[in-house]
Short mmCIF file of C-alpha atoms in Angstrom, two decimals:
data_model
loop_
_atom_site.label_atom_id
_atom_site.label_comp_id
_atom_site.label_asym_id
_atom_site.label_seq_id
_atom_site.Cartn_x
_atom_site.Cartn_y
_atom_site.Cartn_z
CA MET L 1 -19.41 10.90 4.85
CA LEU L 2 -16.64 10.45 6.75
CA THR L 3 -15.45 12.96 9.86
CA VAL L 4 -12.94 12.81 12.14
CA ARG L 5 -12.28 14.27 16.31
CA PRO L 6 -10.07 13.67 18.88
CA ALA L 7 -10.64 10.44 21.23
CA GLY L 8 -11.67 11.39 24.56
CA PRO L 9 -11.43 9.03 27.74
CA GLY L 10 -14.84 8.38 27.47
CA ASP L 11 -14.61 6.72 24.22
CA ALA L 12 -12.40 3.87 25.63
CA GLU L 13 -14.81 1.31 25.13
CA ASP L 14 -16.03 1.80 21.26
CA VAL L 15 -12.20 2.05 20.96
CA CYS L 16 -11.57 -1.08 22.39
CA ALA L 17 -14.52 -2.70 20.16
CA LEU L 18 -12.68 -1.35 17.09
CA LEU L 19 -9.37 -3.04 18.08
CA ASN L 20 -10.76 -6.24 19.10
CA ALA L 21 -12.92 -6.31 15.47
CA VAL L 22 -9.01 -5.56 13.95
CA ASP L 23 -7.92 -8.63 16.17
CA VAL L 24 -10.63 -11.05 14.96
CA ILE L 25 -9.57 -10.36 11.44
CA GLU L 26 -5.56 -10.34 11.80
CA ILE L 27 -5.02 -13.12 14.67
CA GLY L 28 -8.32 -15.00 14.42
CA ARG L 29 -9.68 -13.56 18.16
CA PRO L 30 -10.00 -10.24 20.20
CA GLU L 31 -6.98 -9.90 22.09
CA THR L 32 -7.21 -6.77 23.09
CA ASP L 33 -8.25 -5.40 27.08
CA LEU L 34 -10.48 -2.39 27.86
CA GLY L 35 -7.29 -1.23 30.71
CA THR L 36 -5.08 -1.66 27.77
CA VAL L 37 -6.61 1.18 25.95
CA GLU L 38 -7.41 3.45 28.82
CA ALA L 39 -3.92 3.51 29.57
CA ASP L 40 -2.78 4.43 26.39
CA LEU L 41 -5.80 7.25 26.86
CA LEU L 42 -4.63 8.68 29.75
CA HIS L 43 -0.76 8.43 29.24
CA PRO L 44 0.42 11.44 30.91
CA GLY L 45 2.99 11.92 27.67
CA VAL L 46 -0.32 11.94 25.78
CA ASP L 47 -2.38 15.27 25.20
CA LEU L 48 -5.79 13.61 23.34
CA ALA L 49 -6.50 16.80 21.86
CA THR L 50 -3.84 17.16 19.51
CA ASP L 51 -2.31 13.45 19.46
CA SER L 52 -5.95 11.32 19.36
CA TRP L 53 -8.16 10.46 15.82
CA LEU L 54 -11.24 8.95 15.76
CA ALA L 55 -12.46 8.38 12.20
CA PHE L 56 -16.39 8.03 11.03
CA SER L 57 -18.12 6.81 8.16
CA ASP L 58 -21.89 7.53 8.07
CA GLY L 59 -21.50 7.86 12.41
CA GLN L 60 -19.64 4.45 12.29
CA LEU L 61 -16.36 4.05 14.20
CA VAL L 62 -13.59 2.88 11.50
CA ALA L 63 -10.12 3.85 12.51
CA TYR L 64 -8.39 4.88 15.36
CA GLY L 65 -4.59 6.72 15.11
CA LEU L 66 -2.33 7.78 18.29
CA VAL L 67 1.16 9.18 18.55
CA TRP L 68 3.40 9.97 21.43
CA ALA L 69 7.12 10.51 22.06
CA ASP L 70 8.54 9.29 24.80
CA SER L 71 11.44 7.36 23.15
CA GLY L 72 13.63 10.43 23.09
CA PRO L 73 15.02 13.10 20.16
CA GLY L 74 13.95 12.61 17.14
CA ARG L 75 11.58 9.35 17.41
CA VAL L 76 7.60 9.24 17.53
CA ASP L 77 5.86 6.38 17.80
CA CYS L 78 1.94 5.51 16.73
CA ASP L 79 -0.61 3.09 16.46
CA HIS L 80 -3.31 3.01 13.89
CA TYR L 81 -6.11 0.49 13.38
CA VAL L 82 -8.68 0.58 10.47
CA LEU L 83 -11.90 -1.78 9.35
CA PRO L 84 -11.00 -3.19 5.48
CA GLY L 85 -12.73 -0.81 2.92
CA HIS L 86 -11.83 2.28 4.41
CA ASP L 87 -8.74 3.40 2.84
CA GLU L 88 -10.31 6.94 2.68
CA ALA L 89 -9.81 7.11 6.61
CA ALA L 90 -6.98 5.17 6.69
CA VAL L 91 -4.99 8.17 4.57
CA ARG L 92 -6.45 10.97 6.41
CA LEU L 93 -5.58 9.81 10.35
CA LEU L 94 -1.99 8.76 8.43
CA GLU L 95 -1.77 12.46 7.03
CA LEU L 96 -2.95 14.06 10.02
CA MET L 97 -0.24 11.82 12.18
CA GLU L 98 2.53 12.42 10.26
CA ALA L 99 2.02 16.13 10.79
CA ARG L 100 1.93 16.13 14.12
CA ALA L 101 4.90 13.73 14.51
CA HIS L 102 6.95 16.28 12.62
CA GLU L 103 5.73 18.90 15.28
CA MET L 104 6.53 16.84 17.82
CA LYS L 105 9.92 15.03 16.03
CA GLY L 106 11.49 18.61 17.42
CA GLY L 107 14.67 20.22 15.67
CA GLU L 108 16.14 20.67 12.60
CA GLY L 109 17.10 17.48 11.75
CA GLU L 110 15.41 14.54 10.57
CA GLY L 111 13.48 12.02 12.42
CA ARG L 112 11.39 9.24 12.18
CA LEU L 113 8.15 8.10 12.70
CA ARG L 114 7.17 4.00 13.60
CA LEU L 115 4.21 1.77 13.75
CA GLN L 116 3.76 -1.82 14.70
CA LEU L 117 1.52 -3.85 12.70
CA ASN L 118 0.74 -7.43 11.71
CA VAL L 119 2.29 -8.92 9.25
CA LYS L 120 -1.01 -9.37 7.65
CA PRO L 121 -2.90 -6.34 8.92
CA THR L 122 -6.68 -4.67 7.67
CA LEU L 123 -4.55 -1.65 6.85
CA ASP L 124 -3.69 -1.50 2.43
CA LEU L 125 0.45 -1.75 3.06
CA GLY L 126 0.32 -0.07 -0.15
CA ILE L 127 -0.49 3.04 1.23
CA LEU L 128 2.18 2.97 3.73
CA THR L 129 4.79 2.06 0.99
CA ALA L 130 3.52 4.99 -1.50
CA ARG L 131 3.75 7.35 1.58
CA GLY L 132 7.31 6.01 2.00
CA TYR L 133 7.06 3.88 4.79
CA CYS L 134 9.48 1.10 5.19
CA THR L 135 9.70 -2.37 7.27
CA VAL L 136 12.69 -2.41 9.34
CA ARG L 137 12.18 -5.08 12.28
CA GLN L 138 10.06 -8.05 12.68
CA TYR L 139 8.83 -9.47 15.87
CA LYS L 140 7.14 -12.52 16.86
CA VAL L 141 4.55 -13.27 19.17
CA MET L 142 5.08 -16.61 21.17
CA THR L 143 2.66 -18.76 23.35
CA ARG L 144 2.58 -21.98 25.36
CA ALA L 145 -0.04 -23.85 26.76
CA LEU L 146 0.28 -24.10 30.25
CA ASP L 147 0.50 -28.01 30.22
CA GLU L 148 1.42 -30.15 33.14
CA ALA L 149 5.25 -30.08 32.03
CA ALA L 150 4.88 -26.64 31.93
CA ALA L 151 3.68 -25.94 35.40
CA THR L 152 6.56 -27.90 37.01
CA ALA L 153 8.75 -25.54 39.54
CA PRO L 154 12.27 -26.03 37.92
CA THR L 155 15.65 -26.36 39.04
CA ALA L 156 17.30 -23.72 40.08
CA PRO L 157 21.35 -23.23 38.94
CA ALA L 158 23.54 -23.41 41.71
CA GLY L 159 23.66 -20.95 44.51
CA LEU L 160 20.72 -18.77 42.19
CA THR L 161 18.21 -17.00 44.30
CA LEU L 162 15.20 -15.01 43.09
CA ARG L 163 13.11 -11.78 45.11
CA ASP L 164 10.06 -10.09 43.86
CA CYS L 165 9.72 -6.66 44.01
CA ALA L 166 6.44 -6.26 45.59
CA GLY L 167 7.25 -4.84 48.72
CA ASP L 168 10.67 -2.47 48.36
CA GLU L 169 11.01 0.37 46.13
CA ALA L 170 14.52 -0.20 45.59
CA ASP L 171 14.17 -3.59 44.13
CA ARG L 172 11.64 -2.08 41.54
CA MET L 173 14.41 0.70 40.80
CA ARG L 174 17.04 -2.61 40.20
CA ALA L 175 14.63 -4.17 38.35
CA HIS L 176 14.43 -1.35 35.94
CA ALA L 177 18.33 -0.60 36.17
CA LEU L 178 18.86 -5.07 35.10
CA ILE L 179 16.02 -4.12 32.49
CA GLU L 180 18.24 -0.86 31.14
CA GLU L 181 21.53 -3.13 31.12
CA THR L 182 20.68 -6.26 29.32
CA PHE L 183 18.14 -4.41 26.82
CA ALA L 184 21.04 -1.90 25.91
CA ALA L 185 21.85 -3.05 22.90
CA HIS L 186 18.19 -4.55 21.68
CA PHE L 187 17.26 -2.67 18.31
CA GLY L 188 14.53 0.14 19.57
CA HIS L 189 15.38 -0.14 22.73
CA VAL L 190 15.32 3.36 24.72
CA ASP L 191 17.23 4.54 27.93
CA ARG L 192 14.59 6.14 30.04
CA PRO L 193 14.81 7.11 33.77
CA TYR L 194 13.11 5.21 36.38
CA GLU L 195 9.69 7.88 36.62
CA LEU L 196 9.18 8.00 33.12
CA TRP L 197 9.96 4.32 32.71
CA LEU L 198 7.38 3.57 34.99
CA ASP L 199 4.75 5.82 33.20
CA HIS L 200 6.02 3.76 29.93
CA ILE L 201 5.02 0.31 31.06
CA ASP L 202 2.09 1.18 33.44
CA GLY L 203 4.18 0.53 36.39
CA ARG L 204 1.90 2.19 39.01
CA GLY L 205 -0.89 -0.66 38.40
CA LEU L 206 1.15 -3.12 37.90
CA ASP L 207 1.52 -6.45 40.16
CA TRP L 208 5.04 -5.63 41.44
CA SER L 209 5.00 -9.41 43.04
CA LEU L 210 5.20 -10.59 39.53
CA VAL L 211 8.53 -9.34 38.91
CA TRP L 212 11.51 -11.13 40.08
CA ILE L 213 15.29 -9.90 40.10
CA ALA L 214 17.86 -13.34 40.19
CA SER L 215 20.64 -13.43 41.96
CA LEU L 216 23.95 -15.52 41.89
CA PRO L 217 27.03 -15.99 44.61
CA GLY L 218 29.87 -13.84 43.69
CA HIS L 219 28.13 -11.71 41.05
CA GLY L 220 24.92 -10.22 42.86
CA ASP L 221 21.81 -9.09 41.01
CA VAL L 222 21.74 -11.24 37.08
CA GLY L 223 18.45 -11.35 36.12
CA VAL L 224 15.57 -10.02 35.85
CA LEU L 225 11.80 -11.04 34.65
CA LEU L 226 9.25 -8.80 34.26
CA THR L 227 5.66 -10.19 33.90
CA ARG L 228 1.83 -9.20 33.79
CA ASP L 229 -1.12 -10.74 34.81
CA ASP L 230 -3.83 -8.22 33.00
CA ARG L 231 -4.23 -9.48 29.85
CA THR L 232 -7.74 -11.52 29.27
CA SER L 233 -6.56 -14.09 26.99
CA MET L 234 -2.74 -14.49 28.26
CA GLY L 235 -0.39 -14.04 30.56
CA TRP L 236 2.12 -12.29 29.67
CA LEU L 237 6.47 -12.11 29.94
CA SER L 238 7.22 -8.39 29.07
CA HIS L 239 10.76 -8.79 30.47
CA ILE L 240 13.60 -11.38 30.57
CA GLY L 241 16.62 -10.28 31.27
CA VAL L 242 19.85 -11.62 31.73
CA THR L 243 23.78 -10.32 32.76
CA GLU L 244 26.47 -10.51 29.85
CA GLU L 245 29.27 -11.78 31.95
CA VAL L 246 26.24 -14.94 32.86
CA ARG L 247 24.89 -15.73 30.59
CA GLY L 248 24.82 -19.71 28.87
CA ARG L 249 24.50 -20.45 32.34
CA GLY L 250 20.82 -21.75 32.66
CA VAL L 251 19.74 -18.15 34.21
CA GLY L 252 17.57 -17.19 30.81
CA SER L 253 16.01 -20.53 30.69
CA TYR L 254 15.22 -20.94 34.33
CA LEU L 255 13.12 -17.36 34.33
CA LEU L 256 11.02 -18.42 31.36
CA ARG L 257 10.04 -21.77 33.29
CA HIS L 258 9.72 -20.03 36.47
CA GLY L 259 7.49 -17.45 34.80
CA PHE L 260 5.59 -21.04 33.08
CA ALA L 261 5.50 -22.54 36.89
CA ALA L 262 4.08 -18.77 38.41
CA TYR L 263 1.38 -18.73 35.91
CA ALA L 264 0.07 -22.41 35.99
CA ALA L 265 -0.31 -21.79 39.65
CA ARG L 266 -2.60 -18.87 38.72
CA GLY L 267 -4.84 -20.86 36.96
CA ARG L 268 -3.97 -19.21 33.92
CA ASP L 269 -3.95 -21.55 30.21
CA THR L 270 -1.85 -19.75 28.06
CA LEU L 271 1.50 -17.83 28.46
CA GLY L 272 2.46 -15.41 25.54
CA LEU L 273 5.66 -12.87 24.71
CA GLY L 274 6.90 -10.76 22.33
CA VAL L 275 10.59 -11.49 20.80
CA ASP L 276 12.46 -9.68 18.13
CA THR L 277 13.56 -12.52 15.22
CA HIS L 278 17.35 -10.83 14.50
CA ASN L 279 17.72 -10.94 18.19
CA GLU L 280 21.36 -11.86 18.56
CA THR L 281 21.23 -13.29 22.62
CA GLY L 282 19.44 -16.61 20.78
CA ALA L 283 16.21 -15.48 22.65
CA LEU L 284 13.79 -17.11 19.82
CA ALA L 285 16.11 -20.36 19.87
CA LEU L 286 15.39 -20.21 23.60
CA TYR L 287 11.73 -19.95 23.65
CA GLU L 288 11.18 -22.36 20.60
CA ALA L 289 13.35 -25.15 22.94
CA HIS L 290 11.27 -24.48 25.76
CA GLY L 291 8.03 -25.00 23.20
CA MET L 292 6.47 -22.10 22.53
CA THR L 293 5.19 -20.78 19.32
CA VAL L 294 4.20 -18.65 16.80
CA HIS L 295 0.80 -16.95 17.68
CA TYR L 296 1.20 -13.96 15.04
CA ALA L 297 3.83 -12.07 13.56
CA VAL L 298 4.30 -7.85 13.73
CA ASN L 299 6.50 -5.55 11.50
CA THR L 300 7.81 -2.30 12.07
CA TRP L 301 7.07 0.48 9.57
CA GLN L 302 9.17 3.21 9.83
CA LEU L 303 9.03 6.71 7.92
CA ALA L 304 11.61 9.19 7.42
CA LEU L 305 10.19 12.48 9.30
CA HIS L 306 12.44 15.17 7.21
CA SER L 307 12.95 18.87 8.07
CA GLN L 308 11.54 19.72 4.73
CA GLY L 309 8.30 17.90 5.05
#
């Protein structure tokens, strides 16, 4: 028997266990941390009563869904996780998520619902295509072992200096501005004001000593490296951005190698990041040239939200 109810903050451990069961099937090991799930469930832009669902089959949690709309008019994002063999639960949550997305998109025009899924997910992809979803982008999660070579501190390009954002709110706001500038042309990027951006990245719980700004004489601030050390499985490079005027001068390479060395010094053995396979700045080639390899790939699926439903 299938039953469905909204999630609550007290469900975080059960949701985390479900996501890790999906991780093991899709990528071979559990990589979801409880803190990540708690941050999702406590996000100020999510009303769990209307925006979340848990599906149980004979009392066992088999599927979880969440929707949110902090990416501007017309766009709604979602998470959908289901154990294999539970197609009824998968479809029921998709129905509920799509109906809520129609309410959230706003306006009379068309909108879109986006979902990130492993390229070989537990969800039967035939269910998605039958409902009108299509793939619009692919991302790769890449990792590198922090061996002796990676742990060596890099030599900075001439004149380049780094400062972290631990002590000064102005530097945190500057890091935000640099990310908005350097990622503006990237697929799916959303221009968010500073306070909303902090909510989006769970910035109030971020270790800002692991966020750096790069500067060059005559150019000012030219790069940003935003990282986080709150994952059990690996350190994470969330954003590496370089302003267009100084690209090709080794700033991105330096920031990447600085991240390697910084996390090796913290005792981490692996560092990861996500990259758009169609990124026009050459990021994928840069990461491959520095020894990063593909851990797994993720497709972005999209459903058009028509005004007529």
